PDB file of C-alpha atoms in Angstrom:
ATOM      1  CA  MET A   1      -9.947  -0.491  -6.609  1.00 92.00           C
ATOM      2  CA  LYS A   2      -7.492   2.257  -5.852  1.00 96.00           C
ATOM      3  CA  LEU A   3      -7.331   4.413  -2.733  1.00 98.00           C
ATOM      4  CA  ARG A   4      -6.116   7.986  -3.010  1.00 98.00           C
ATOM      5  CA  PHE A   5      -4.746   9.677   0.111  1.00 98.00           C
ATOM      6  CA  LYS A   6      -4.814  13.442  -0.430  1.00 98.00           C
ATOM      7  CA  THR A   7      -1.537  14.961   0.752  1.00 97.00           C
ATOM      8  CA  ALA A   8       0.613  18.007   0.086  1.00 96.00           C
ATOM      9  CA  ASN A   9       3.712  15.800  -0.186  1.00 96.00           C
ATOM     10  CA  PRO A  10       2.898  12.463  -1.868  1.00 97.00           C
ATOM     11  CA  GLY A  11       6.541  11.656  -2.643  1.00 96.00           C
ATOM     12  CA  GLY A  12       7.641  12.367   0.911  1.00 97.00           C
ATOM     13  CA  LEU A  13       4.856  10.236   2.357  1.00 97.00           C
ATOM     14  CA  LYS A  14       5.725   7.335   0.071  1.00 96.00           C
ATOM     15  CA  GLN A  15       9.408   7.545   0.976  1.00 95.00           C
ATOM     16  CA  ALA A  16       8.591   7.754   4.710  1.00 97.00           C
ATOM     17  CA  ILE A  17       6.527   4.558   4.483  1.00 96.00           C
ATOM     18  CA  ILE A  18       9.214   2.710   2.532  1.00 94.00           C
ATOM     19  CA  LYS A  19      11.873   3.908   4.991  1.00 95.00           C
ATOM     20  CA  MET A  20       9.885   2.593   7.962  1.00 96.00           C
ATOM     21  CA  VAL A  21       9.497  -0.787   6.265  1.00 96.00           C
ATOM     22  CA  LYS A  22      13.196  -1.002   5.414  1.00 93.00           C
ATOM     23  CA  GLU A  23      14.140  -0.038   8.989  1.00 95.00           C
ATOM     24  CA  GLY A  24      11.923  -2.825  10.363  1.00 94.00           C
ATOM     25  CA  LYS A  25       9.547  -0.404  12.082  1.00 95.00           C
ATOM     26  CA  LEU A  26       6.592  -1.879  10.191  1.00 92.00           C
ATOM     27  CA  ASN A  27       7.531  -5.490  10.753  1.00 88.00           C
ATOM     28  CA  THR A  28       4.477  -6.993   9.048  1.00 90.00           C
ATOM     29  CA  TRP A  29       5.521  -5.453   5.727  1.00 94.00           C
ATOM     30  CA  ALA A  30       8.444  -6.015   3.376  1.00 95.00           C
ATOM     31  CA  ILE A  31       9.623  -4.451   0.140  1.00 95.00           C
ATOM     32  CA  LEU A  32       9.377  -6.572  -3.008  1.00 92.00           C
ATOM     33  CA  SER A  33      11.221  -5.027  -5.950  1.00 91.00           C
ATOM     34  CA  SER A  34      10.364  -5.968  -9.513  1.00 89.00           C
ATOM     35  CA  ASN A  35      11.304  -4.180 -12.737  1.00 90.00           C
ATOM     36  CA  GLY A  36      12.545  -1.153 -10.800  1.00 90.00           C
ATOM     37  CA  ILE A  37       9.329  -0.747  -8.805  1.00 91.00           C
ATOM     38  CA  ASP A  38       9.152  -1.204  -5.028  1.00 92.00           C
ATOM     39  CA  TYR A  39       5.953  -2.902  -3.879  1.00 95.00           C
ATOM     40  CA  LEU A  40       4.754  -3.448  -0.323  1.00 96.00           C
ATOM     41  CA  LYS A  41       4.186  -7.082   0.587  1.00 93.00           C
ATOM     42  CA  HIS A  42       2.428  -8.166   3.745  1.00 92.00           C
ATOM     43  CA  THR A  43       4.599 -10.711   5.537  1.00 90.00           C
ATOM     44  CA  GLN A  44       1.784 -12.503   7.328  1.00 84.00           C
ATOM     45  CA  GLN A  45      -1.857 -12.721   6.289  1.00 74.00           C
ATOM     46  CA  TRP A  46      -2.455 -12.690   2.541  1.00 71.00           C
ATOM     47  CA  GLY A  47       1.229 -12.115   1.804  1.00 76.00           C
ATOM     48  CA  GLU A  48       1.420 -14.769  -0.875  1.00 85.00           C
ATOM     49  CA  LYS A  49      -1.511 -13.442  -2.861  1.00 92.00           C
ATOM     50  CA  GLY A  50      -0.518  -9.937  -3.852  1.00 93.00           C
ATOM     51  CA  VAL A  51       1.351  -6.729  -3.243  1.00 95.00           C
ATOM     52  CA  LEU A  52       0.519  -3.053  -2.909  1.00 96.00           C
ATOM     53  CA  GLN A  53       1.682  -0.655  -5.568  1.00 97.00           C
ATOM     54  CA  VAL A  54       2.173   2.763  -3.968  1.00 97.00           C
ATOM     55  CA  THR A  55       2.354   5.703  -6.362  1.00 97.00           C
ATOM     56  CA  ASP A  56       2.962   9.359  -5.647  1.00 96.00           C
ATOM     57  CA  ASN A  57       0.610  11.292  -7.911  1.00 96.00           C
ATOM     58  CA  LYS A  58       1.841  14.867  -7.888  1.00 94.00           C
ATOM     59  CA  VAL A  59      -0.895  16.069 -10.276  1.00 95.00           C
ATOM     60  CA  ALA A  60      -3.663  14.853  -7.940  1.00 96.00           C
ATOM     61  CA  ALA A  61      -1.612  15.771  -4.841  1.00 97.00           C
ATOM     62  CA  ALA A  62      -2.143  12.266  -3.546  1.00 98.00           C
ATOM     63  CA  LEU A  63      -0.544   8.991  -2.597  1.00 98.00           C
ATOM     64  CA  GLU A  64      -2.328   6.231  -4.517  1.00 98.00           C
ATOM     65  CA  VAL A  65      -2.439   2.603  -3.442  1.00 98.00           C
ATOM     66  CA  GLU A  66      -3.599  -0.338  -5.521  1.00 97.00           C
ATOM     67  CA  VAL A  67      -3.452  -4.107  -4.970  1.00 96.00           C
ATOM     68  CA  ARG A  68      -1.669  -6.187  -7.606  1.00 95.00           C
ATOM     69  CA  ARG A  69      -2.099  -9.950  -7.755  1.00 94.00           C
ATOM     70  CA  LEU A  70       1.073 -12.037  -7.725  1.00 92.00           C
ATOM     71  CA  GLU A  71       1.785 -14.229 -10.702  1.00 90.00           C
ATOM     72  CA  GLY A  72       0.229 -17.661 -10.380  1.00 92.00           C
ATOM     73  CA  VAL A  73      -2.500 -16.611  -7.943  1.00 93.00           C
ATOM     74  CA  LYS A  74      -5.877 -17.709  -9.279  1.00 93.00           C
ATOM     75  CA  GLU A  75      -8.116 -15.773  -6.890  1.00 91.00           C
ATOM     76  CA  GLU A  76      -9.635 -12.524  -8.052  1.00 93.00           C
ATOM     77  CA  ILE A  77      -8.109  -9.385  -6.540  1.00 93.00           C
ATOM     78  CA  LYS A  78     -11.530  -8.405  -5.180  1.00 92.00           C
ATOM     79  CA  ASP A  79     -11.401 -11.503  -2.960  1.00 91.00           C
ATOM     80  CA  PHE A  80      -8.453 -10.181  -0.925  1.00 91.00           C
ATOM     81  CA  GLU A  81      -7.855  -6.512  -1.753  1.00 93.00           C
ATOM     82  CA  GLY A  82      -9.936  -5.303   1.186  1.00 93.00           C
ATOM     83  CA  TYR A  83      -7.528  -6.990   3.587  1.00 91.00           C
ATOM     84  CA  TYR A  84      -4.492  -5.389   1.963  1.00 92.00           C
ATOM     85  CA  LEU A  85      -6.041  -1.948   1.754  1.00 95.00           C
ATOM     86  CA  GLY A  86      -7.258  -2.201   5.343  1.00 94.00           C
ATOM     87  CA  ARG A  87      -3.781  -3.085   6.582  1.00 92.00           C
ATOM     88  CA  PHE A  88      -2.323  -0.191   4.595  1.00 95.00           C
ATOM     89  CA  CYS A  89      -4.889   2.210   6.063  1.00 96.00           C
ATOM     90  CA  GLU A  90      -3.768   1.003   9.481  1.00 94.00           C
ATOM     91  CA  ILE A  91      -0.194   2.097   8.629  1.00 94.00           C
ATOM     92  CA  ILE A  92      -1.438   5.531   7.589  1.00 96.00           C
ATOM     93  CA  PHE A  93      -3.816   6.054  10.534  1.00 97.00           C
ATOM     94  CA  VAL A  94      -1.279   4.992  13.155  1.00 96.00           C
ATOM     95  CA  ASN A  95       1.918   6.522  11.766  1.00 96.00           C
ATOM     96  CA  PHE A  96       0.971   9.318   9.372  1.00 96.00           C
ATOM     97  CA  LYS A  97      -2.394  10.660  10.540  1.00 95.00           C
ATOM     98  CA  ASP A  98      -1.243  14.272  10.175  1.00 96.00           C
ATOM     99  CA  GLN A  99       0.125  13.835   6.662  1.00 96.00           C
ATOM    100  CA  PHE A 100      -3.106  13.371   4.695  1.00 97.00           C
ATOM    101  CA  THR A 101      -6.402  15.240   4.573  1.00 97.00           C
ATOM    102  CA  ALA A 102      -8.813  12.801   2.900  1.00 97.00           C
ATOM    103  CA  ILE A 103      -9.136   9.341   1.396  1.00 97.00           C
ATOM    104  CA  GLU A 104     -10.940   8.758  -1.895  1.00 96.00           C
ATOM    105  CA  LYS A 105     -11.848   5.536  -3.643  1.00 95.00           C
ATOM    106  CA  VAL A 106     -11.010   5.817  -7.346  1.00 91.00           C
TER     107      VAL A 106
END
């Protein structure tokens, strides 16, 4: 499942989230870089199961978020993606509530 946050500035929203994580302002998240892509990794619950891939989709005018399973994890993504997506929504609702207009499941 992928969530799409409709926003006029998807790249700016993505960079603002990554900046907050790097500055330690979202202390339950860390950046995990792999093959030139920065992923969000939860540092507490569920952190060893997967990561969030955050993509700025300029064509759809949206920030898209999708859970990716870490290598070696046997569980299906559907078994834990709701927790990751819920925690990400918490970031958006608390810190960026004025920077998106709608959320779609795609």
